[in-house]
mmCIF file of N, CA, C and O in Angstrom:
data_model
loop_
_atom_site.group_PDB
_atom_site.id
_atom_site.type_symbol
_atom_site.label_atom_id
_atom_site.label_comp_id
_atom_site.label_asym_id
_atom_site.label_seq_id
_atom_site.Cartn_x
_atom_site.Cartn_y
_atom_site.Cartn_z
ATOM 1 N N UNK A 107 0.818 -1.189 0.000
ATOM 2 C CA UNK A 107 0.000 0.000 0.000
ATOM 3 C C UNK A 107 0.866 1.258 0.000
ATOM 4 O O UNK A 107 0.684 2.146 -0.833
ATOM 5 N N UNK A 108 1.974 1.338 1.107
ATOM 6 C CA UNK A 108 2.689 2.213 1.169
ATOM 7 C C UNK A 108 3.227 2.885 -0.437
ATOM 8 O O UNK A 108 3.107 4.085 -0.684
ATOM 9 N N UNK A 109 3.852 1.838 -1.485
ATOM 10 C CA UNK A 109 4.457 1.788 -2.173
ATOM 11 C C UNK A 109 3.253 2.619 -3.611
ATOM 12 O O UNK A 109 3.498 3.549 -4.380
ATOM 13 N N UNK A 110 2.059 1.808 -3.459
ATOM 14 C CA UNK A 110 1.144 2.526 -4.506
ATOM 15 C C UNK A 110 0.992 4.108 -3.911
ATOM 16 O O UNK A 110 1.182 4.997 -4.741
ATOM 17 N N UNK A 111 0.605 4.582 -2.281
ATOM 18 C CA UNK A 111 0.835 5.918 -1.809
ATOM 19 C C UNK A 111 1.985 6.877 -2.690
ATOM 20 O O UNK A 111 1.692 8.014 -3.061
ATOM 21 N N UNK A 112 3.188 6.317 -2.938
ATOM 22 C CA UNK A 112 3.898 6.535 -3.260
ATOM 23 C C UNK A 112 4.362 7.232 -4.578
ATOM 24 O O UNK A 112 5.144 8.173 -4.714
ATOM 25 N N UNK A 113 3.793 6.644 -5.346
ATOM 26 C CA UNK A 113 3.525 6.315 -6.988
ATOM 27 C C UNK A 113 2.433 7.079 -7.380
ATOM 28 O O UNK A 113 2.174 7.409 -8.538
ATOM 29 N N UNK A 114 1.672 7.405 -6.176
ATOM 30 C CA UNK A 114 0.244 7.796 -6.824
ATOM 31 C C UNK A 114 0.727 9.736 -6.627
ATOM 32 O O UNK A 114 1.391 10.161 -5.681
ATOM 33 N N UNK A 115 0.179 10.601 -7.773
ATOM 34 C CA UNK A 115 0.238 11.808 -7.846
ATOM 35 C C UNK A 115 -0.157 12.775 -6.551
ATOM 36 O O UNK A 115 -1.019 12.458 -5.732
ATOM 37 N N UNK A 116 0.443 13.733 -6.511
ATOM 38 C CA UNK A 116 -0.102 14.611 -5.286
ATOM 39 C C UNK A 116 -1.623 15.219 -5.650
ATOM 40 O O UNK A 116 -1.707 15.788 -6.738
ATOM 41 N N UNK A 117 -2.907 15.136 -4.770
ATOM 42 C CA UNK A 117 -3.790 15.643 -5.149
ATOM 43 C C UNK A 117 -3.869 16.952 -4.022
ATOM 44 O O UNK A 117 -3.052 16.797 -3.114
ATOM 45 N N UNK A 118 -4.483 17.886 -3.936
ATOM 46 C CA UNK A 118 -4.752 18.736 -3.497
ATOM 47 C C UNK A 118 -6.400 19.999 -4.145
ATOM 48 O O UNK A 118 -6.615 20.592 -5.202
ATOM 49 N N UNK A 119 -7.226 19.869 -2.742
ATOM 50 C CA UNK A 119 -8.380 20.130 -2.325
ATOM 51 C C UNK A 119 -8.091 21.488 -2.301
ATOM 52 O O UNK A 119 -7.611 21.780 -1.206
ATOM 53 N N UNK A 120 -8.188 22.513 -3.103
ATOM 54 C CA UNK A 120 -7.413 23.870 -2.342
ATOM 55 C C UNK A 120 -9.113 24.800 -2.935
ATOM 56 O O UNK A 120 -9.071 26.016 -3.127
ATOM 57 N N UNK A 121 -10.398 24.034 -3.137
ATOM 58 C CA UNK A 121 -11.381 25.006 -2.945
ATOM 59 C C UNK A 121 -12.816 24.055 -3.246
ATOM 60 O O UNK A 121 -12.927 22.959 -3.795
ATOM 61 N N UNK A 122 -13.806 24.929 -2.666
ATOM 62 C CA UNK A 122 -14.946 24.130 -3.053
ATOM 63 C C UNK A 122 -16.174 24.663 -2.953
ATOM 64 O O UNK A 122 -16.391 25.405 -1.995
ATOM 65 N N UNK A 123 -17.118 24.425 -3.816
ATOM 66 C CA UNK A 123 -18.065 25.014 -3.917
ATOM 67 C C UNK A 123 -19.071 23.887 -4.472
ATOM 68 O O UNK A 123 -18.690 22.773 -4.830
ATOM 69 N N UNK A 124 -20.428 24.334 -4.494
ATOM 70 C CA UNK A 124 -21.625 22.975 -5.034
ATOM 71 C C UNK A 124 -22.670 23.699 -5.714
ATOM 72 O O UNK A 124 -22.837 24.918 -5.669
ATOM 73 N N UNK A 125 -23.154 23.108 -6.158
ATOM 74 C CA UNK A 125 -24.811 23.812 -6.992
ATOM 75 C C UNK A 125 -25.670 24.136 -6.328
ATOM 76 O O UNK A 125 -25.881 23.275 -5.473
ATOM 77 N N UNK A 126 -26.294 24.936 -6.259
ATOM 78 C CA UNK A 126 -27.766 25.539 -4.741
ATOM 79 C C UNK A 126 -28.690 24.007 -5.128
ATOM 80 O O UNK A 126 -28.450 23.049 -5.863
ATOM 81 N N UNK A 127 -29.622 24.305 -4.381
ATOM 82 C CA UNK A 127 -30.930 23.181 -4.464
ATOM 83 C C UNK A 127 -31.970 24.845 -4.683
ATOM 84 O O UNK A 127 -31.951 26.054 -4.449
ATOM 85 N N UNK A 128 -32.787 23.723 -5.306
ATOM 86 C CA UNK A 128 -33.788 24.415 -5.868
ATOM 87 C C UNK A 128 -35.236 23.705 -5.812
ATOM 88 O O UNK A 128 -35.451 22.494 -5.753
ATOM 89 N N UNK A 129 -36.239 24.825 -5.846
ATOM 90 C CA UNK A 129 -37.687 24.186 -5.630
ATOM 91 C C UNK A 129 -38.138 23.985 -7.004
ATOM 92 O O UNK A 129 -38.137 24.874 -7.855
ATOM 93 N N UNK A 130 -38.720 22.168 -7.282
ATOM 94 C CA UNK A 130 -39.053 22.216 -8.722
ATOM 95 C C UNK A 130 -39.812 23.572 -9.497
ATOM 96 O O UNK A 130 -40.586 24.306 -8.884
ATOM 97 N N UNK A 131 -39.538 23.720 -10.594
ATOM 98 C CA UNK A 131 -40.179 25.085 -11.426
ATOM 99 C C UNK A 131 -39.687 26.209 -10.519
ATOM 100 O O UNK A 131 -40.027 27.308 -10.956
ATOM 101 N N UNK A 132 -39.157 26.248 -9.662
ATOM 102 C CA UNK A 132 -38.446 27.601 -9.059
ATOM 103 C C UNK A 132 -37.400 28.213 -9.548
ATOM 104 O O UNK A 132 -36.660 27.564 -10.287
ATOM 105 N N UNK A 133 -37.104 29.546 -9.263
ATOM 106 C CA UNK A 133 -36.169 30.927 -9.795
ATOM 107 C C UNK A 133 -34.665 29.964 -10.776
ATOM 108 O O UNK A 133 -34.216 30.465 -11.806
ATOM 109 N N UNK A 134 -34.104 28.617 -10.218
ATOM 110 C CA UNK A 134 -33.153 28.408 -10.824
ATOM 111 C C UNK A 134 -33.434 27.335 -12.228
ATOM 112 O O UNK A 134 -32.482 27.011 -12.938
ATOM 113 N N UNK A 135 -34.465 26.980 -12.435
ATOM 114 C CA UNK A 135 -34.915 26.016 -13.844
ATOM 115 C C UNK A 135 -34.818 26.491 -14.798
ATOM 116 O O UNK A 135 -35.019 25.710 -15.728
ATOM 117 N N UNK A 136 -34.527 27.744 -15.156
ATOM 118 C CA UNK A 136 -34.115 28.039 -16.291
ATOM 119 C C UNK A 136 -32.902 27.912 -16.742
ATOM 120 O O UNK A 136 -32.548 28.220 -17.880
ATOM 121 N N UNK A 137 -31.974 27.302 -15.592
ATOM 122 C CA UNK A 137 -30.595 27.214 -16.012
ATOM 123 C C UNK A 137 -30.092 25.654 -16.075
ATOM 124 O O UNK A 137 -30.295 24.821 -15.191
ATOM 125 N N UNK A 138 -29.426 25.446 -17.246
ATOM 126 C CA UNK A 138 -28.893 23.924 -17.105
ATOM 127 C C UNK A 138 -28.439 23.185 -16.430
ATOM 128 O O UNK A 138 -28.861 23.533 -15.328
ATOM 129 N N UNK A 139 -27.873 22.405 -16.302
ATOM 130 C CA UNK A 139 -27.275 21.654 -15.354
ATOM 131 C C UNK A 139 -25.362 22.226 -15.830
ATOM 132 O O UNK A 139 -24.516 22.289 -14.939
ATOM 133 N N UNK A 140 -25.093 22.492 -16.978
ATOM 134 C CA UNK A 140 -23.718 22.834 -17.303
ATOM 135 C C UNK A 140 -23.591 24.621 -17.290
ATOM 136 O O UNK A 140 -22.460 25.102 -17.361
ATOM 137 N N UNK A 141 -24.642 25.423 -17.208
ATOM 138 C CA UNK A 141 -24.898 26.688 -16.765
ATOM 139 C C UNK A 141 -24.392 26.534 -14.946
ATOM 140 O O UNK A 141 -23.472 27.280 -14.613
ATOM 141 N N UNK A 142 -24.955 25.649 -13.906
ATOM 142 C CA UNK A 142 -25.009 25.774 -12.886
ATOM 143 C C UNK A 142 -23.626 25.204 -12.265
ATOM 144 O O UNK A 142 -23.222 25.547 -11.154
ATOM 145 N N UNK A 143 -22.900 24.229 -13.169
ATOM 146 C CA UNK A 143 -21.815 23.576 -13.302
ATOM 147 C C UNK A 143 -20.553 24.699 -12.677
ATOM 148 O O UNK A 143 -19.850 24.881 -11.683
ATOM 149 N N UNK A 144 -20.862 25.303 -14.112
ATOM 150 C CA UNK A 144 -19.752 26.357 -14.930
ATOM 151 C C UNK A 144 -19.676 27.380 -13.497
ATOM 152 O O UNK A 144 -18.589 27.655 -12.990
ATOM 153 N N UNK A 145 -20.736 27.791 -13.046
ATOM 154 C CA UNK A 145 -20.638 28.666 -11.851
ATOM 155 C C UNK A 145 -20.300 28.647 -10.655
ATOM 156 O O UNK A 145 -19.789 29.513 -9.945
ATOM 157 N N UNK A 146 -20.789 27.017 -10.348
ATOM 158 C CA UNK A 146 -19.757 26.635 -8.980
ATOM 159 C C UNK A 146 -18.735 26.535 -9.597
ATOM 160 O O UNK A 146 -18.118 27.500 -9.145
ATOM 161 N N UNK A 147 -17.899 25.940 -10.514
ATOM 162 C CA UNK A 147 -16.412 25.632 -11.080
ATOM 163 C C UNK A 147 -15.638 26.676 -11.255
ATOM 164 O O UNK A 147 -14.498 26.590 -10.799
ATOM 165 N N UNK A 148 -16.072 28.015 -12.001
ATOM 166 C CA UNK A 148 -15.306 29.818 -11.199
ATOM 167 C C UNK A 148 -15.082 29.983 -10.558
ATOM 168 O O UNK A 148 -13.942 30.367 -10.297
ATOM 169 N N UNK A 149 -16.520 29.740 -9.304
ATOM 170 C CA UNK A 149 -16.348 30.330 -8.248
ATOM 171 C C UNK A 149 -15.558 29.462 -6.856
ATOM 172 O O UNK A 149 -15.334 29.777 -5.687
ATOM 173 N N UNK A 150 -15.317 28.332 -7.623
ATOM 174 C CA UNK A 150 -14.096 27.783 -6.349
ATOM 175 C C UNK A 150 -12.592 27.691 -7.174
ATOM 176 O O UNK A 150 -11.579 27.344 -6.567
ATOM 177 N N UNK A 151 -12.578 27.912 -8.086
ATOM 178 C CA UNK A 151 -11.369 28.275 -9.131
ATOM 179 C C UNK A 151 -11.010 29.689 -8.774
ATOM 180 O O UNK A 151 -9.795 29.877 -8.832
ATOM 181 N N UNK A 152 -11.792 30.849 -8.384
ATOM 182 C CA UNK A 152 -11.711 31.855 -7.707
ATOM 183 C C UNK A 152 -11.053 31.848 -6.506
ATOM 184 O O UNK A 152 -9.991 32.265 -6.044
ATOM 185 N N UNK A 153 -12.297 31.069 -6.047
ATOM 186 C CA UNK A 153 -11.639 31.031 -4.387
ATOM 187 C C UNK A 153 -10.356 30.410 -4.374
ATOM 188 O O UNK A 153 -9.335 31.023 -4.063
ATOM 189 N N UNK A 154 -10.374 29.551 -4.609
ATOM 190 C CA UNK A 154 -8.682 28.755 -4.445
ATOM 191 C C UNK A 154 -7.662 29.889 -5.214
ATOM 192 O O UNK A 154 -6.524 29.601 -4.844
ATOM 193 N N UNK A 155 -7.621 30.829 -5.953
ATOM 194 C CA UNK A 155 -7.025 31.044 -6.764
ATOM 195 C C UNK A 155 -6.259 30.388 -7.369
ATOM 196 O O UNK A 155 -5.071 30.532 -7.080
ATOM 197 N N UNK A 156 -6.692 29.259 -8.612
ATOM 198 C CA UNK A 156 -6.377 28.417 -9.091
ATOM 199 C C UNK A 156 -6.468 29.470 -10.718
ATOM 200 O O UNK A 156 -7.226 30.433 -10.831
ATOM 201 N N UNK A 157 -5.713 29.085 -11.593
ATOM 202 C CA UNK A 157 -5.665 29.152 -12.983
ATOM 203 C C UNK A 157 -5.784 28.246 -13.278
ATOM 204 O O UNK A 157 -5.103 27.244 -13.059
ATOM 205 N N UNK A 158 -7.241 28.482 -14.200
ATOM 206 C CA UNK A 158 -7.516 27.176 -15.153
ATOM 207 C C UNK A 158 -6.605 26.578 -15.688
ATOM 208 O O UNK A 158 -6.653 25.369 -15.463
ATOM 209 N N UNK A 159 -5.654 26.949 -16.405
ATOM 210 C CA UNK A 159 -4.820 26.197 -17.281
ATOM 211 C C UNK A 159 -3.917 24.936 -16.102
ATOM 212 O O UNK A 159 -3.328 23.886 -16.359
ATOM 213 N N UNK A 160 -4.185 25.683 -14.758
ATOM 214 C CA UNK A 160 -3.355 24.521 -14.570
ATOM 215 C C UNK A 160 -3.847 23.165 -13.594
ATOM 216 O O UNK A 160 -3.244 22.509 -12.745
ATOM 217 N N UNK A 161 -5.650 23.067 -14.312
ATOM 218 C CA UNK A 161 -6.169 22.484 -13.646
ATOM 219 C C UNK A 161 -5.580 21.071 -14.422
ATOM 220 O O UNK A 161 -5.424 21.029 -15.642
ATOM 221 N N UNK A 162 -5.287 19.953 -13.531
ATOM 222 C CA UNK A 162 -4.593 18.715 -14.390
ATOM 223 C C UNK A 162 -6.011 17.685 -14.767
ATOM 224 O O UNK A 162 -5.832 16.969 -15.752
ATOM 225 N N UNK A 163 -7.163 17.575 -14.185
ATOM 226 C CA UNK A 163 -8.124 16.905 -14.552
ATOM 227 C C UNK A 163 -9.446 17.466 -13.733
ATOM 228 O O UNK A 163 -9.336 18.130 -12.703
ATOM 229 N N UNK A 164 -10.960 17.039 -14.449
ATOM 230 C CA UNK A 164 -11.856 17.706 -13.712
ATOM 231 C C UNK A 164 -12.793 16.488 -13.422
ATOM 232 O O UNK A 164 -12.911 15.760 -14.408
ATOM 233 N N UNK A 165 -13.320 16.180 -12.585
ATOM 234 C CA UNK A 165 -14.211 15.343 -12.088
ATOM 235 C C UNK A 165 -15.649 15.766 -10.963
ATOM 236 O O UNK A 165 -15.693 15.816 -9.734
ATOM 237 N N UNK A 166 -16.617 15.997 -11.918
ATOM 238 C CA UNK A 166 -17.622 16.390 -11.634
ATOM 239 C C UNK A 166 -18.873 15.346 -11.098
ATOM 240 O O UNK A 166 -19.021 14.266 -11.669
ATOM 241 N N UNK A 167 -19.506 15.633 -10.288
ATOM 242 C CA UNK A 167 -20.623 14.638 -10.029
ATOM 243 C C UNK A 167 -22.183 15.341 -10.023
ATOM 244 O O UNK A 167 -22.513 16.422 -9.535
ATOM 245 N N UNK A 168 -22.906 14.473 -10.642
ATOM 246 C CA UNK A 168 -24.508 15.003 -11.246
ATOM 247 C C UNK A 168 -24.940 13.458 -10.706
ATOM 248 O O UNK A 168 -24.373 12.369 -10.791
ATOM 249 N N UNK A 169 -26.254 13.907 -10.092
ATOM 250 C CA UNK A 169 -27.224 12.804 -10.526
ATOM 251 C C UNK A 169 -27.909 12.849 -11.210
ATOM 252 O O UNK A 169 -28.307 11.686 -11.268
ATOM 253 N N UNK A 170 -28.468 13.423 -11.920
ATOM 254 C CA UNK A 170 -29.240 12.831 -13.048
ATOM 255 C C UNK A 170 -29.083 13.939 -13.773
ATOM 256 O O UNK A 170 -28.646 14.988 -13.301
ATOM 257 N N UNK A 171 -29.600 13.697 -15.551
ATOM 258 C CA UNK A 171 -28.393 14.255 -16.274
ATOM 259 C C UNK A 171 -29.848 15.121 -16.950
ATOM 260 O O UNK A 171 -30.789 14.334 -16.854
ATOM 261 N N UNK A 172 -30.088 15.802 -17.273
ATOM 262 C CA UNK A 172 -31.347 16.693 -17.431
ATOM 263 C C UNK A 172 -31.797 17.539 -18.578
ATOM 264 O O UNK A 172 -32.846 17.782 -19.175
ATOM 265 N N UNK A 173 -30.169 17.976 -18.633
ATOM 266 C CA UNK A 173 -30.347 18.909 -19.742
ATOM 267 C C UNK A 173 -29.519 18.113 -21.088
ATOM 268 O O UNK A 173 -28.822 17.108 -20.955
ATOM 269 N N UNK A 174 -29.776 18.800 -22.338
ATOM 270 C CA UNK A 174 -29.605 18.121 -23.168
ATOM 271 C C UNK A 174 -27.586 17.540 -23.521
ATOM 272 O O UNK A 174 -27.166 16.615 -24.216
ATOM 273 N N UNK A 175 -26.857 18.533 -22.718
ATOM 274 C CA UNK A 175 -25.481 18.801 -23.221
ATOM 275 C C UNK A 175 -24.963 17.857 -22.037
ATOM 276 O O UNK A 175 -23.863 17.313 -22.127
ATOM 277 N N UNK A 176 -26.258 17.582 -20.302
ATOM 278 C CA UNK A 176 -25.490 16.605 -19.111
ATOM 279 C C UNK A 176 -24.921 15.917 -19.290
ATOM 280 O O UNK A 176 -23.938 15.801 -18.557
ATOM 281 N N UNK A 177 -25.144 14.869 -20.500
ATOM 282 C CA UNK A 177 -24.156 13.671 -20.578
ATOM 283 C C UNK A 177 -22.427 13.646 -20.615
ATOM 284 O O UNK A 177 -21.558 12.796 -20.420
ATOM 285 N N UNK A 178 -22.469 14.980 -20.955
ATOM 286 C CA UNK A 178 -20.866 15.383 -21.049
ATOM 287 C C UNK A 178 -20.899 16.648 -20.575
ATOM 288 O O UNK A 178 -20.613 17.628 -21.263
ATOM 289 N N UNK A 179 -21.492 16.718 -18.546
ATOM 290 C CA UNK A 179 -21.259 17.384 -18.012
ATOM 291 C C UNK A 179 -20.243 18.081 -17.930
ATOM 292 O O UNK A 179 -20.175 19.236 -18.351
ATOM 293 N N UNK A 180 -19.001 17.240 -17.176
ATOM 294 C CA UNK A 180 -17.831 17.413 -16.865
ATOM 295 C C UNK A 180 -16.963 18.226 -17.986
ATOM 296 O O UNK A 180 -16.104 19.045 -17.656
ATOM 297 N N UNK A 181 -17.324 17.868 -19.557
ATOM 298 C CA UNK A 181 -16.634 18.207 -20.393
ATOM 299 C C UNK A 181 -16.523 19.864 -20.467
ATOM 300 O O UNK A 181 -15.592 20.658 -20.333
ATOM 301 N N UNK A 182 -18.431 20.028 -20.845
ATOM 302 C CA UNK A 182 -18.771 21.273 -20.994
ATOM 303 C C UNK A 182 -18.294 22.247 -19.806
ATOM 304 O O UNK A 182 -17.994 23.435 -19.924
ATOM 305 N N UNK A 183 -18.294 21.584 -18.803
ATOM 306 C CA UNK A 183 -18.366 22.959 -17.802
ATOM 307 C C UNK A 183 -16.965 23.144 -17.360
ATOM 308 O O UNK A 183 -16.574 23.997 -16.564
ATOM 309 N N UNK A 184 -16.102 22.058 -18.092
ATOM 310 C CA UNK A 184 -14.645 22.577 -17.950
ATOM 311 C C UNK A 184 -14.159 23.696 -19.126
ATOM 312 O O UNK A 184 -13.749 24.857 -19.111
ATOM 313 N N UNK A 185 -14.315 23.137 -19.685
ATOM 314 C CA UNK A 185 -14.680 23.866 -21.085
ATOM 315 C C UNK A 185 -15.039 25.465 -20.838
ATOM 316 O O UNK A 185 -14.291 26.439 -20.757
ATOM 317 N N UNK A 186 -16.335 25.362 -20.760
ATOM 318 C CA UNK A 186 -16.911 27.149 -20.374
ATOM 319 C C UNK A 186 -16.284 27.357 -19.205
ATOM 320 O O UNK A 186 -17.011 27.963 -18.420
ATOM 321 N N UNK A 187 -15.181 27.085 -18.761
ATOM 322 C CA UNK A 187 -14.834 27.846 -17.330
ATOM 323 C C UNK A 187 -13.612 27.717 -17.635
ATOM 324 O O UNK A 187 -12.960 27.510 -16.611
ATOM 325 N N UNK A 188 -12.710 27.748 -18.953
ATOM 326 C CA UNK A 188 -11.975 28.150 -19.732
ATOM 327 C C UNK A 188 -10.881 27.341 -19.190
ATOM 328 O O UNK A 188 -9.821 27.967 -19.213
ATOM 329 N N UNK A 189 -10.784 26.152 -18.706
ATOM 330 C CA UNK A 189 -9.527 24.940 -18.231
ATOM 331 C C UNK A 189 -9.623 24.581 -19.664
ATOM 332 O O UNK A 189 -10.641 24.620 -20.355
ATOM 333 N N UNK A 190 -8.253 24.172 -20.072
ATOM 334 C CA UNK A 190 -7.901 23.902 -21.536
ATOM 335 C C UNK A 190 -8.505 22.221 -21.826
ATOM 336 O O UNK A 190 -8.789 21.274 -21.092
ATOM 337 N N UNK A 191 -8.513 22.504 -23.513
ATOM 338 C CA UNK A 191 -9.233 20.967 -24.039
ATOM 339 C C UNK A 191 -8.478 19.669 -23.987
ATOM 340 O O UNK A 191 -8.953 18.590 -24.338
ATOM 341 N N UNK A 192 -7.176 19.871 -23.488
ATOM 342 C CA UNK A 192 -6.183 19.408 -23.849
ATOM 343 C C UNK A 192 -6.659 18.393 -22.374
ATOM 344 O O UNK A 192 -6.477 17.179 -22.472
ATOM 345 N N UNK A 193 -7.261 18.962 -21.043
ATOM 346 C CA UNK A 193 -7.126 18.187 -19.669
ATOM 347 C C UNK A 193 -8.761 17.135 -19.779
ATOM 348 O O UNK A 193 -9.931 17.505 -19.876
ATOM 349 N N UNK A 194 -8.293 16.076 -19.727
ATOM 350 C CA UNK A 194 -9.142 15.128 -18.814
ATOM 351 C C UNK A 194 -10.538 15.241 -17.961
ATOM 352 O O UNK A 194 -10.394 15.410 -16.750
ATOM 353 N N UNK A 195 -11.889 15.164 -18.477
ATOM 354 C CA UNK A 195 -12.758 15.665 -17.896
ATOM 355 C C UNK A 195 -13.581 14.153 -17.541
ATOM 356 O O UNK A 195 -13.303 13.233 -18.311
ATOM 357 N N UNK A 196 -14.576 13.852 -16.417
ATOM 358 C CA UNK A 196 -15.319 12.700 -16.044
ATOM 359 C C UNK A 196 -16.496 13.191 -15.263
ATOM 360 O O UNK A 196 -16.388 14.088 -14.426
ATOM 361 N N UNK A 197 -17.612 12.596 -15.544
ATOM 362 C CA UNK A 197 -18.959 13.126 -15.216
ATOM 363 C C UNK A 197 -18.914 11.372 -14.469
ATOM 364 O O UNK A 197 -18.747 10.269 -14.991
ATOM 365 N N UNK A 198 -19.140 11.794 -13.102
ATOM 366 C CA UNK A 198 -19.590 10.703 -12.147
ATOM 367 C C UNK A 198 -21.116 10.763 -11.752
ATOM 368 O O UNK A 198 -21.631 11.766 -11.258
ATOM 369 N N UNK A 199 -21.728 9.690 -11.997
ATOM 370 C CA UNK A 199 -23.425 9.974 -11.357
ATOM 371 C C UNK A 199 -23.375 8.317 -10.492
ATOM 372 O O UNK A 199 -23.263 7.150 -10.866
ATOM 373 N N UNK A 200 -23.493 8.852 -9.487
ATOM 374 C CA UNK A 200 -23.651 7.697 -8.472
ATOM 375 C C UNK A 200 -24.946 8.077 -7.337
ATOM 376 O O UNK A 200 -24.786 7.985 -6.119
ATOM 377 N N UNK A 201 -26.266 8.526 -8.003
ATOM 378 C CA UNK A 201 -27.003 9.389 -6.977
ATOM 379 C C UNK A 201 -26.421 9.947 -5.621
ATOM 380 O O UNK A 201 -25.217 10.164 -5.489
ATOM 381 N N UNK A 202 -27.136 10.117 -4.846
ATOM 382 C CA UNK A 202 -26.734 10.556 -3.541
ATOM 383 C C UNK A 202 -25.079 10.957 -3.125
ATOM 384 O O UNK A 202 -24.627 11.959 -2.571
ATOM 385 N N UNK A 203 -24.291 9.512 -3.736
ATOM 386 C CA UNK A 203 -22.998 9.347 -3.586
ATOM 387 C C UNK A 203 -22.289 9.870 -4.660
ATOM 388 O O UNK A 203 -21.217 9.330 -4.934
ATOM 389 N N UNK A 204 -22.656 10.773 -5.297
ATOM 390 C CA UNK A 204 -21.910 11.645 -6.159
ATOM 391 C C UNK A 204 -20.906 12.001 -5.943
ATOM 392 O O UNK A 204 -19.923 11.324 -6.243
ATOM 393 N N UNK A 205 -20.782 13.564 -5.158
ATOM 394 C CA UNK A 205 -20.303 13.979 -5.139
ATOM 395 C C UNK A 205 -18.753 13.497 -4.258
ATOM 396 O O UNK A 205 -17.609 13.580 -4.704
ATOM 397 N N UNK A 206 -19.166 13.019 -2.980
ATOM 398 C CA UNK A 206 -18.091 11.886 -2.087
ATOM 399 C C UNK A 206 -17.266 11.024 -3.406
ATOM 400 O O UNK A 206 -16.053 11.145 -3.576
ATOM 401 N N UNK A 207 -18.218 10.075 -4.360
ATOM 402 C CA UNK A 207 -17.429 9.309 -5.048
ATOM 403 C C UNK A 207 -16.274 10.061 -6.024
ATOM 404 O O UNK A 207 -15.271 9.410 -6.318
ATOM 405 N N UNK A 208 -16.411 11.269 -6.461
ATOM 406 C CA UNK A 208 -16.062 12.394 -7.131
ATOM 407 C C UNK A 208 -14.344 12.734 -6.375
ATOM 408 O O UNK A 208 -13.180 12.711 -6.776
ATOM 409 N N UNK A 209 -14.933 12.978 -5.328
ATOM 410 C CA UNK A 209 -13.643 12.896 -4.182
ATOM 411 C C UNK A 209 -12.457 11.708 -4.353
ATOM 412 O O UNK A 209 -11.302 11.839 -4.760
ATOM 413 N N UNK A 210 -13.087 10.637 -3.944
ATOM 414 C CA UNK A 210 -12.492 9.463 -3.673
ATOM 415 C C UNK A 210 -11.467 9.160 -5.523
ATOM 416 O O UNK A 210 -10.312 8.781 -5.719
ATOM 417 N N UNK A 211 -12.546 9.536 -6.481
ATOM 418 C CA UNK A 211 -11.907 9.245 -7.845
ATOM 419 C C UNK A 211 -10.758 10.231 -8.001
ATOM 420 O O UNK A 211 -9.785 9.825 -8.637
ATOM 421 N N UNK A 212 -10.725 11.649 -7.441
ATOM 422 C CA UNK A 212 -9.588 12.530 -7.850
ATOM 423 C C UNK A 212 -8.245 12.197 -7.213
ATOM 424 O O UNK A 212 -7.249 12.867 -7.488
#
């Protein structure tokens, strides 16, 4: 175990942010699921003061995929939040356990 610890890349947590909840047909349904993405993903790219470019991979978690572009959540909202095409994007949907599994995968 020690030895895979070892081998395995440095990760680092340096911000975080999540999508509001919302009341069905309420103030936020007009916005996608990669609209709502894109805005937590600034705004903890902000906070951390992180530069996109030097995000090395993005791993996003959705449960259920809604809007027409969800299936390639992860892609789009790395994408519109201007981290280059060049990095590694993964849309995890594990209901409930999304976002935790999201964790555990980075």
């Amino acid at each position: 175990m020690a030895a895979l610890l070892k081998s395995s890349p440095s990760i680092f947590v340096v911000a975080a942010k999540r999508t509001p909840f919302g009341a069905f047909g309420g103030s936020l349904s007009k916005l996608s699921a990669t609209e709502l993405g894109v805005h937590s993903t600034k705004a903890a790219l902000a906070q951390g003061n992180v530069d996109p470019s030097s995000v090395g991979a993005v791993y996003f978690g959705n449960v259920v995929s809604s809007s027409p572009d969800a299936p390639y959540l992860a892609r789009h909202v790395a994408l519109k939040s201007d981290i280059p095409i060049e990095t590694p994007a993964l849309t995890i949907n594990r209901l409930c356990g999304s976002g935790f599994e999201t964790v555990i995968q980075g």
